[in-house]
Coordinates of C-alpha atoms and ligand atoms in Angstrom, one line a residue:
M24 CA 23.9 19.4 24.1
L25 CA 25.8 16.2 23.4
T26 CA 22.7 14.2 24.3
K27 CA 20.7 16.3 22.0
I28 CA 23.0 15.7 18.9
F29 CA 23.1 12.1 19.8
F30 CA 19.3 11.8 19.7
A31 CA 18.9 13.9 16.6
V32 CA 21.4 11.5 14.7
G33 CA 19.6 8.4 16.2
A34 CA 16.3 10.0 14.8
L35 CA 18.0 10.5 11.4
L36 CA 19.4 6.9 11.4
T37 CA 15.9 5.7 12.4
Q38 CA 14.5 7.4 9.4
L39 CA 17.1 6.1 7.0
V40 CA 16.4 2.5 8.2
H41 CA 12.8 3.1 7.8
G42 CA 13.2 5.0 4.3
A43 CA 15.1 2.2 2.8
A44 CA 12.2 -0.1 2.3
E45 CA 13.2 -3.7 1.3
P46 CA 11.1 -5.6 -1.3
P47 CA 9.0 -8.4 -0.1
V48 CA 10.9 -10.8 -2.3
S49 CA 14.6 -10.2 -2.8
S50 CA 14.6 -10.8 -6.6
Y51 CA 12.6 -7.5 -7.3
S52 CA 13.9 -4.0 -7.4
V53 CA 12.1 -1.3 -5.4
V54 CA 10.5 1.6 -7.1
E55 CA 9.2 4.6 -5.2
V56 CA 5.4 5.0 -5.5
E57 CA 4.2 8.3 -7.3
W58 CA 0.7 9.7 -6.5
S59 CA -1.0 12.5 -8.4
L60 CA -3.7 13.9 -5.7
P61 CA -6.1 16.7 -5.9
V62 CA -5.2 19.7 -3.9
D63 CA -8.8 19.8 -2.7
P64 CA -10.0 16.3 -1.8
N65 CA -13.7 17.5 -2.8
K66 CA -12.5 18.6 -6.1
P67 CA -11.2 15.7 -8.0
N68 CA -11.1 17.4 -11.3
G69 CA -9.2 20.5 -9.8
A70 CA -5.4 20.9 -9.7
R71 CA -3.4 18.1 -8.6
E72 CA 0.2 17.7 -7.1
F73 CA 2.7 14.8 -7.1
V74 CA 3.9 13.3 -4.0
T75 CA 5.7 10.1 -3.4
G76 CA 5.8 7.3 -0.8
T77 CA 3.3 5.1 0.6
I78 CA -0.4 6.5 0.8
E79 CA 0.1 7.4 4.5
E80 CA 3.3 9.3 3.5
A81 CA 1.5 11.0 0.5
I82 CA -1.6 11.9 2.8
A83 CA 1.0 13.3 5.5
Q84 CA 2.9 15.5 2.6
M85 CA -0.5 16.8 1.5
D86 CA -1.8 17.6 4.9
A87 CA 1.6 19.6 5.5
A88 CA 1.2 21.4 2.3
H89 CA -2.5 22.1 2.7
P90 CA -3.7 22.1 6.2
G91 CA -7.0 20.0 6.8
W92 CA -6.3 17.8 3.7
S93 CA -6.1 14.8 5.7
Q94 CA -9.2 15.3 7.4
T95 CA -11.2 16.0 4.3
F96 CA -9.7 13.0 2.5
T97 CA -10.4 10.6 5.4
S98 CA -14.0 11.9 6.0
N99 CA -14.6 11.0 2.3
I100 CA -13.4 7.5 2.5
Q101 CA -16.0 6.5 5.1
T102 CA -18.1 6.0 2.0
V103 CA -16.1 3.5 0.3
D104 CA -17.8 0.2 0.6
P105 CA -15.6 -2.7 1.2
H106 CA -17.8 -5.0 -0.6
A107 CA -17.4 -2.9 -3.8
L108 CA -13.7 -3.4 -3.5
M109 CA -14.4 -7.1 -3.4
A110 CA -16.6 -7.1 -6.3
R111 CA -14.3 -7.3 -9.2
G112 CA -14.7 -7.7 -12.7
S113 CA -12.5 -9.6 -15.0
S114 CA -9.6 -7.4 -14.3
P115 CA -7.6 -8.1 -12.3
E116 CA -8.1 -11.7 -13.0
S117 CA -6.6 -13.9 -10.2
Q118 CA -4.1 -16.4 -11.3
S119 CA -3.0 -17.9 -7.9
V120 CA -3.1 -16.9 -4.3
N121 CA -0.5 -17.9 -1.6
C122 CA -1.7 -17.6 2.0
H123 CA 0.5 -17.9 5.1
L124 CA 3.7 -16.9 3.4
D125 CA 7.0 -16.2 5.4
S126 CA 8.4 -12.8 4.1
G127 CA 10.9 -12.8 6.9
K128 CA 9.2 -9.6 8.2
G129 CA 6.5 -11.2 10.0
A130 CA 2.6 -10.8 9.2
A131 CA 0.5 -7.7 8.9
N132 CA -2.4 -6.9 11.1
C133 CA -5.6 -7.3 9.1
V134 CA -7.3 -4.1 10.6
D135 CA -4.4 -1.9 9.4
I136 CA -4.3 -3.6 5.8
R137 CA -8.2 -2.8 5.7
D138 CA -7.5 0.9 6.5
G139 CA -4.7 1.0 3.7
T140 CA -7.2 -0.8 1.4
R141 CA -9.9 2.0 2.0
Y142 CA -7.4 4.8 1.3
L143 CA -6.3 3.0 -1.9
G144 CA -10.0 2.3 -2.9
S145 CA -11.0 6.0 -2.7
I146 CA -8.2 7.3 -4.8
D147 CA -9.2 7.8 -8.6
S148 CA -5.9 9.4 -9.9
P149 CA -4.3 8.4 -13.1
A150 CA -3.2 4.9 -13.4
P151 CA -0.1 4.1 -11.3
N152 CA 2.8 2.3 -13.3
N153 CA 5.6 0.0 -12.2
S154 CA 9.0 -0.8 -13.7
P155 CA 9.6 -4.4 -14.8
H156 CA 10.3 -6.7 -12.1
S157 CA 10.0 -4.1 -9.6
C158 CA 7.8 -3.7 -6.4
G159 CA 6.4 -0.5 -4.9
R160 CA 5.2 -0.1 -1.4
V161 CA 1.9 1.5 -1.7
S162 CA 0.8 1.4 2.0
C163 CA 2.5 0.8 5.3
A164 CA 1.2 1.5 8.8
Y165 CA 1.6 0.0 12.0
N166 CA 4.3 -2.4 10.6
S167 CA 1.7 -3.7 8.1
A168 CA 2.3 -3.3 4.3
I169 CA 0.7 -3.7 1.1
W170 CA 3.4 -3.8 -1.9
W171 CA 2.4 -4.2 -5.5
C172 CA 5.0 -6.0 -8.0
N173 CA 5.4 -6.1 -11.5
D174 CA 6.2 -9.5 -12.9
N175 CA 6.7 -8.5 -16.6
D176 CA 9.5 -7.1 -18.8
S177 CA 7.6 -4.0 -19.6
V178 CA 6.0 -1.2 -17.6
K179 CA 2.8 -2.2 -15.9
E180 CA -0.2 0.1 -15.3
T181 CA -3.3 -0.6 -13.1
T182 CA -5.6 1.1 -10.9
W183 CA -5.5 1.9 -7.1
K184 CA -8.9 0.1 -6.9
N185 CA -7.6 -3.0 -8.6
M186 CA -4.7 -3.1 -5.8
A187 CA -7.2 -2.3 -3.1
S188 CA -9.5 -5.2 -4.3
S189 CA -6.7 -7.6 -4.0
A190 CA -5.4 -6.5 -0.7
W191 CA -9.0 -6.7 0.6
F192 CA -9.4 -10.2 -0.7
L193 CA -6.2 -11.4 0.8
Q194 CA -6.9 -10.2 4.3
D195 CA -10.4 -11.6 4.0
N196 CA -9.2 -15.1 2.6
C197 CA -6.0 -15.5 4.2
L198 CA -6.5 -14.4 7.6
Y199 CA -5.3 -16.3 10.6
Y200 CA -5.1 -15.6 14.4
E201 CA -2.2 -14.8 16.4
R202 CA -3.5 -15.0 19.9
R203 CA -6.6 -12.9 19.4
T204 CA -5.3 -10.7 16.6
E205 CA -6.2 -11.1 12.9
K206 CA -3.0 -11.5 10.9
V207 CA -2.3 -12.0 7.3
S208 CA 0.9 -12.6 5.1
A209 CA 0.0 -13.5 1.8
Q210 CA 0.4 -12.8 -2.1
E211 CA -1.9 -12.8 -5.0
F212 CA -0.7 -13.2 -8.6
M213 CA -2.9 -11.7 -11.5
K214 CA -3.1 -13.0 -15.0
D215 CA -1.8 -10.1 -16.5
E216 CA 1.5 -10.4 -14.7
W217 CA 1.6 -8.4 -11.5
N218 CA 1.0 -9.4 -7.9
I219 CA 0.0 -7.8 -4.6
Y220 CA 2.0 -8.9 -1.3
V221 CA 0.4 -8.2 2.0
T222 CA 3.0 -8.7 4.7
G223 CA 4.6 -7.4 8.1
D224 CA 7.1 -4.7 7.5
R225 CA 9.0 -1.8 9.2
C226 CA 7.0 1.4 9.4
Ligands
NAG326 C1 4.9 -8.6 -21.0 O1 5.9 -7.9 -21.6 C2 5.8 -8.3 -23.0 C3 7.2 -7.7 -23.5 O2 7.2 -6.3 -23.1 C4 4.7 -7.8 -23.7 O3 4.8 -8.1 -25.2 C5 3.4 -8.2 -23.0 O4 2.2 -7.8 -23.6 C6 3.4 -8.2 -21.6 N1 2.2 -8.9 -21.1 C7 1.5 -8.5 -20.1 C8 0.4 -9.3 -19.6 O5 1.6 -7.4 -19.7

């Protein structure tokens, strides 16, 4: 009995620690990312629901509310061509790229960043926005995260595809090998004053 309670509390604490995401750079505040997702992934113009968290948490919440949601969603993302994510127009226009940053949380696995990027690249919901000088964790799985941060004094809007494009670019251009695993810890700043940070993280 006591053991059970002990484990329950332990699990809760673990959740709290994991839930309290820290920004990749301490000078930013953290905002929770909000998603407007179609109740039926095959009907993007149908009813939508709001969920919060990373894309992985958002998918889990949609699947809990609508069994089968995750499977339908993931079967659709196979069609997202990674090269389409890399082919960017004038927006977002890159200002600078820092490869091999030390975020203090280790590096991300490129393979997991690619998965997160494919999720983001397949979402067409209304433009996500971000508060001034704040970061939101848009994807995190297997201790590998994608954050987007607003560097300006006003609210910033972009698209999930723009974020995906930057994260894909970073894992493609800044990857290095740790033993035989592809790793990345890097940040890209855009001219219109936001950035993407790909880093190791706790999740
Ligand atoms: C940055 O914020 C200022 C003040 O709110 C605004 O006038 C300007 O257009 C913003 N710049 C960008 C690139 O978003």
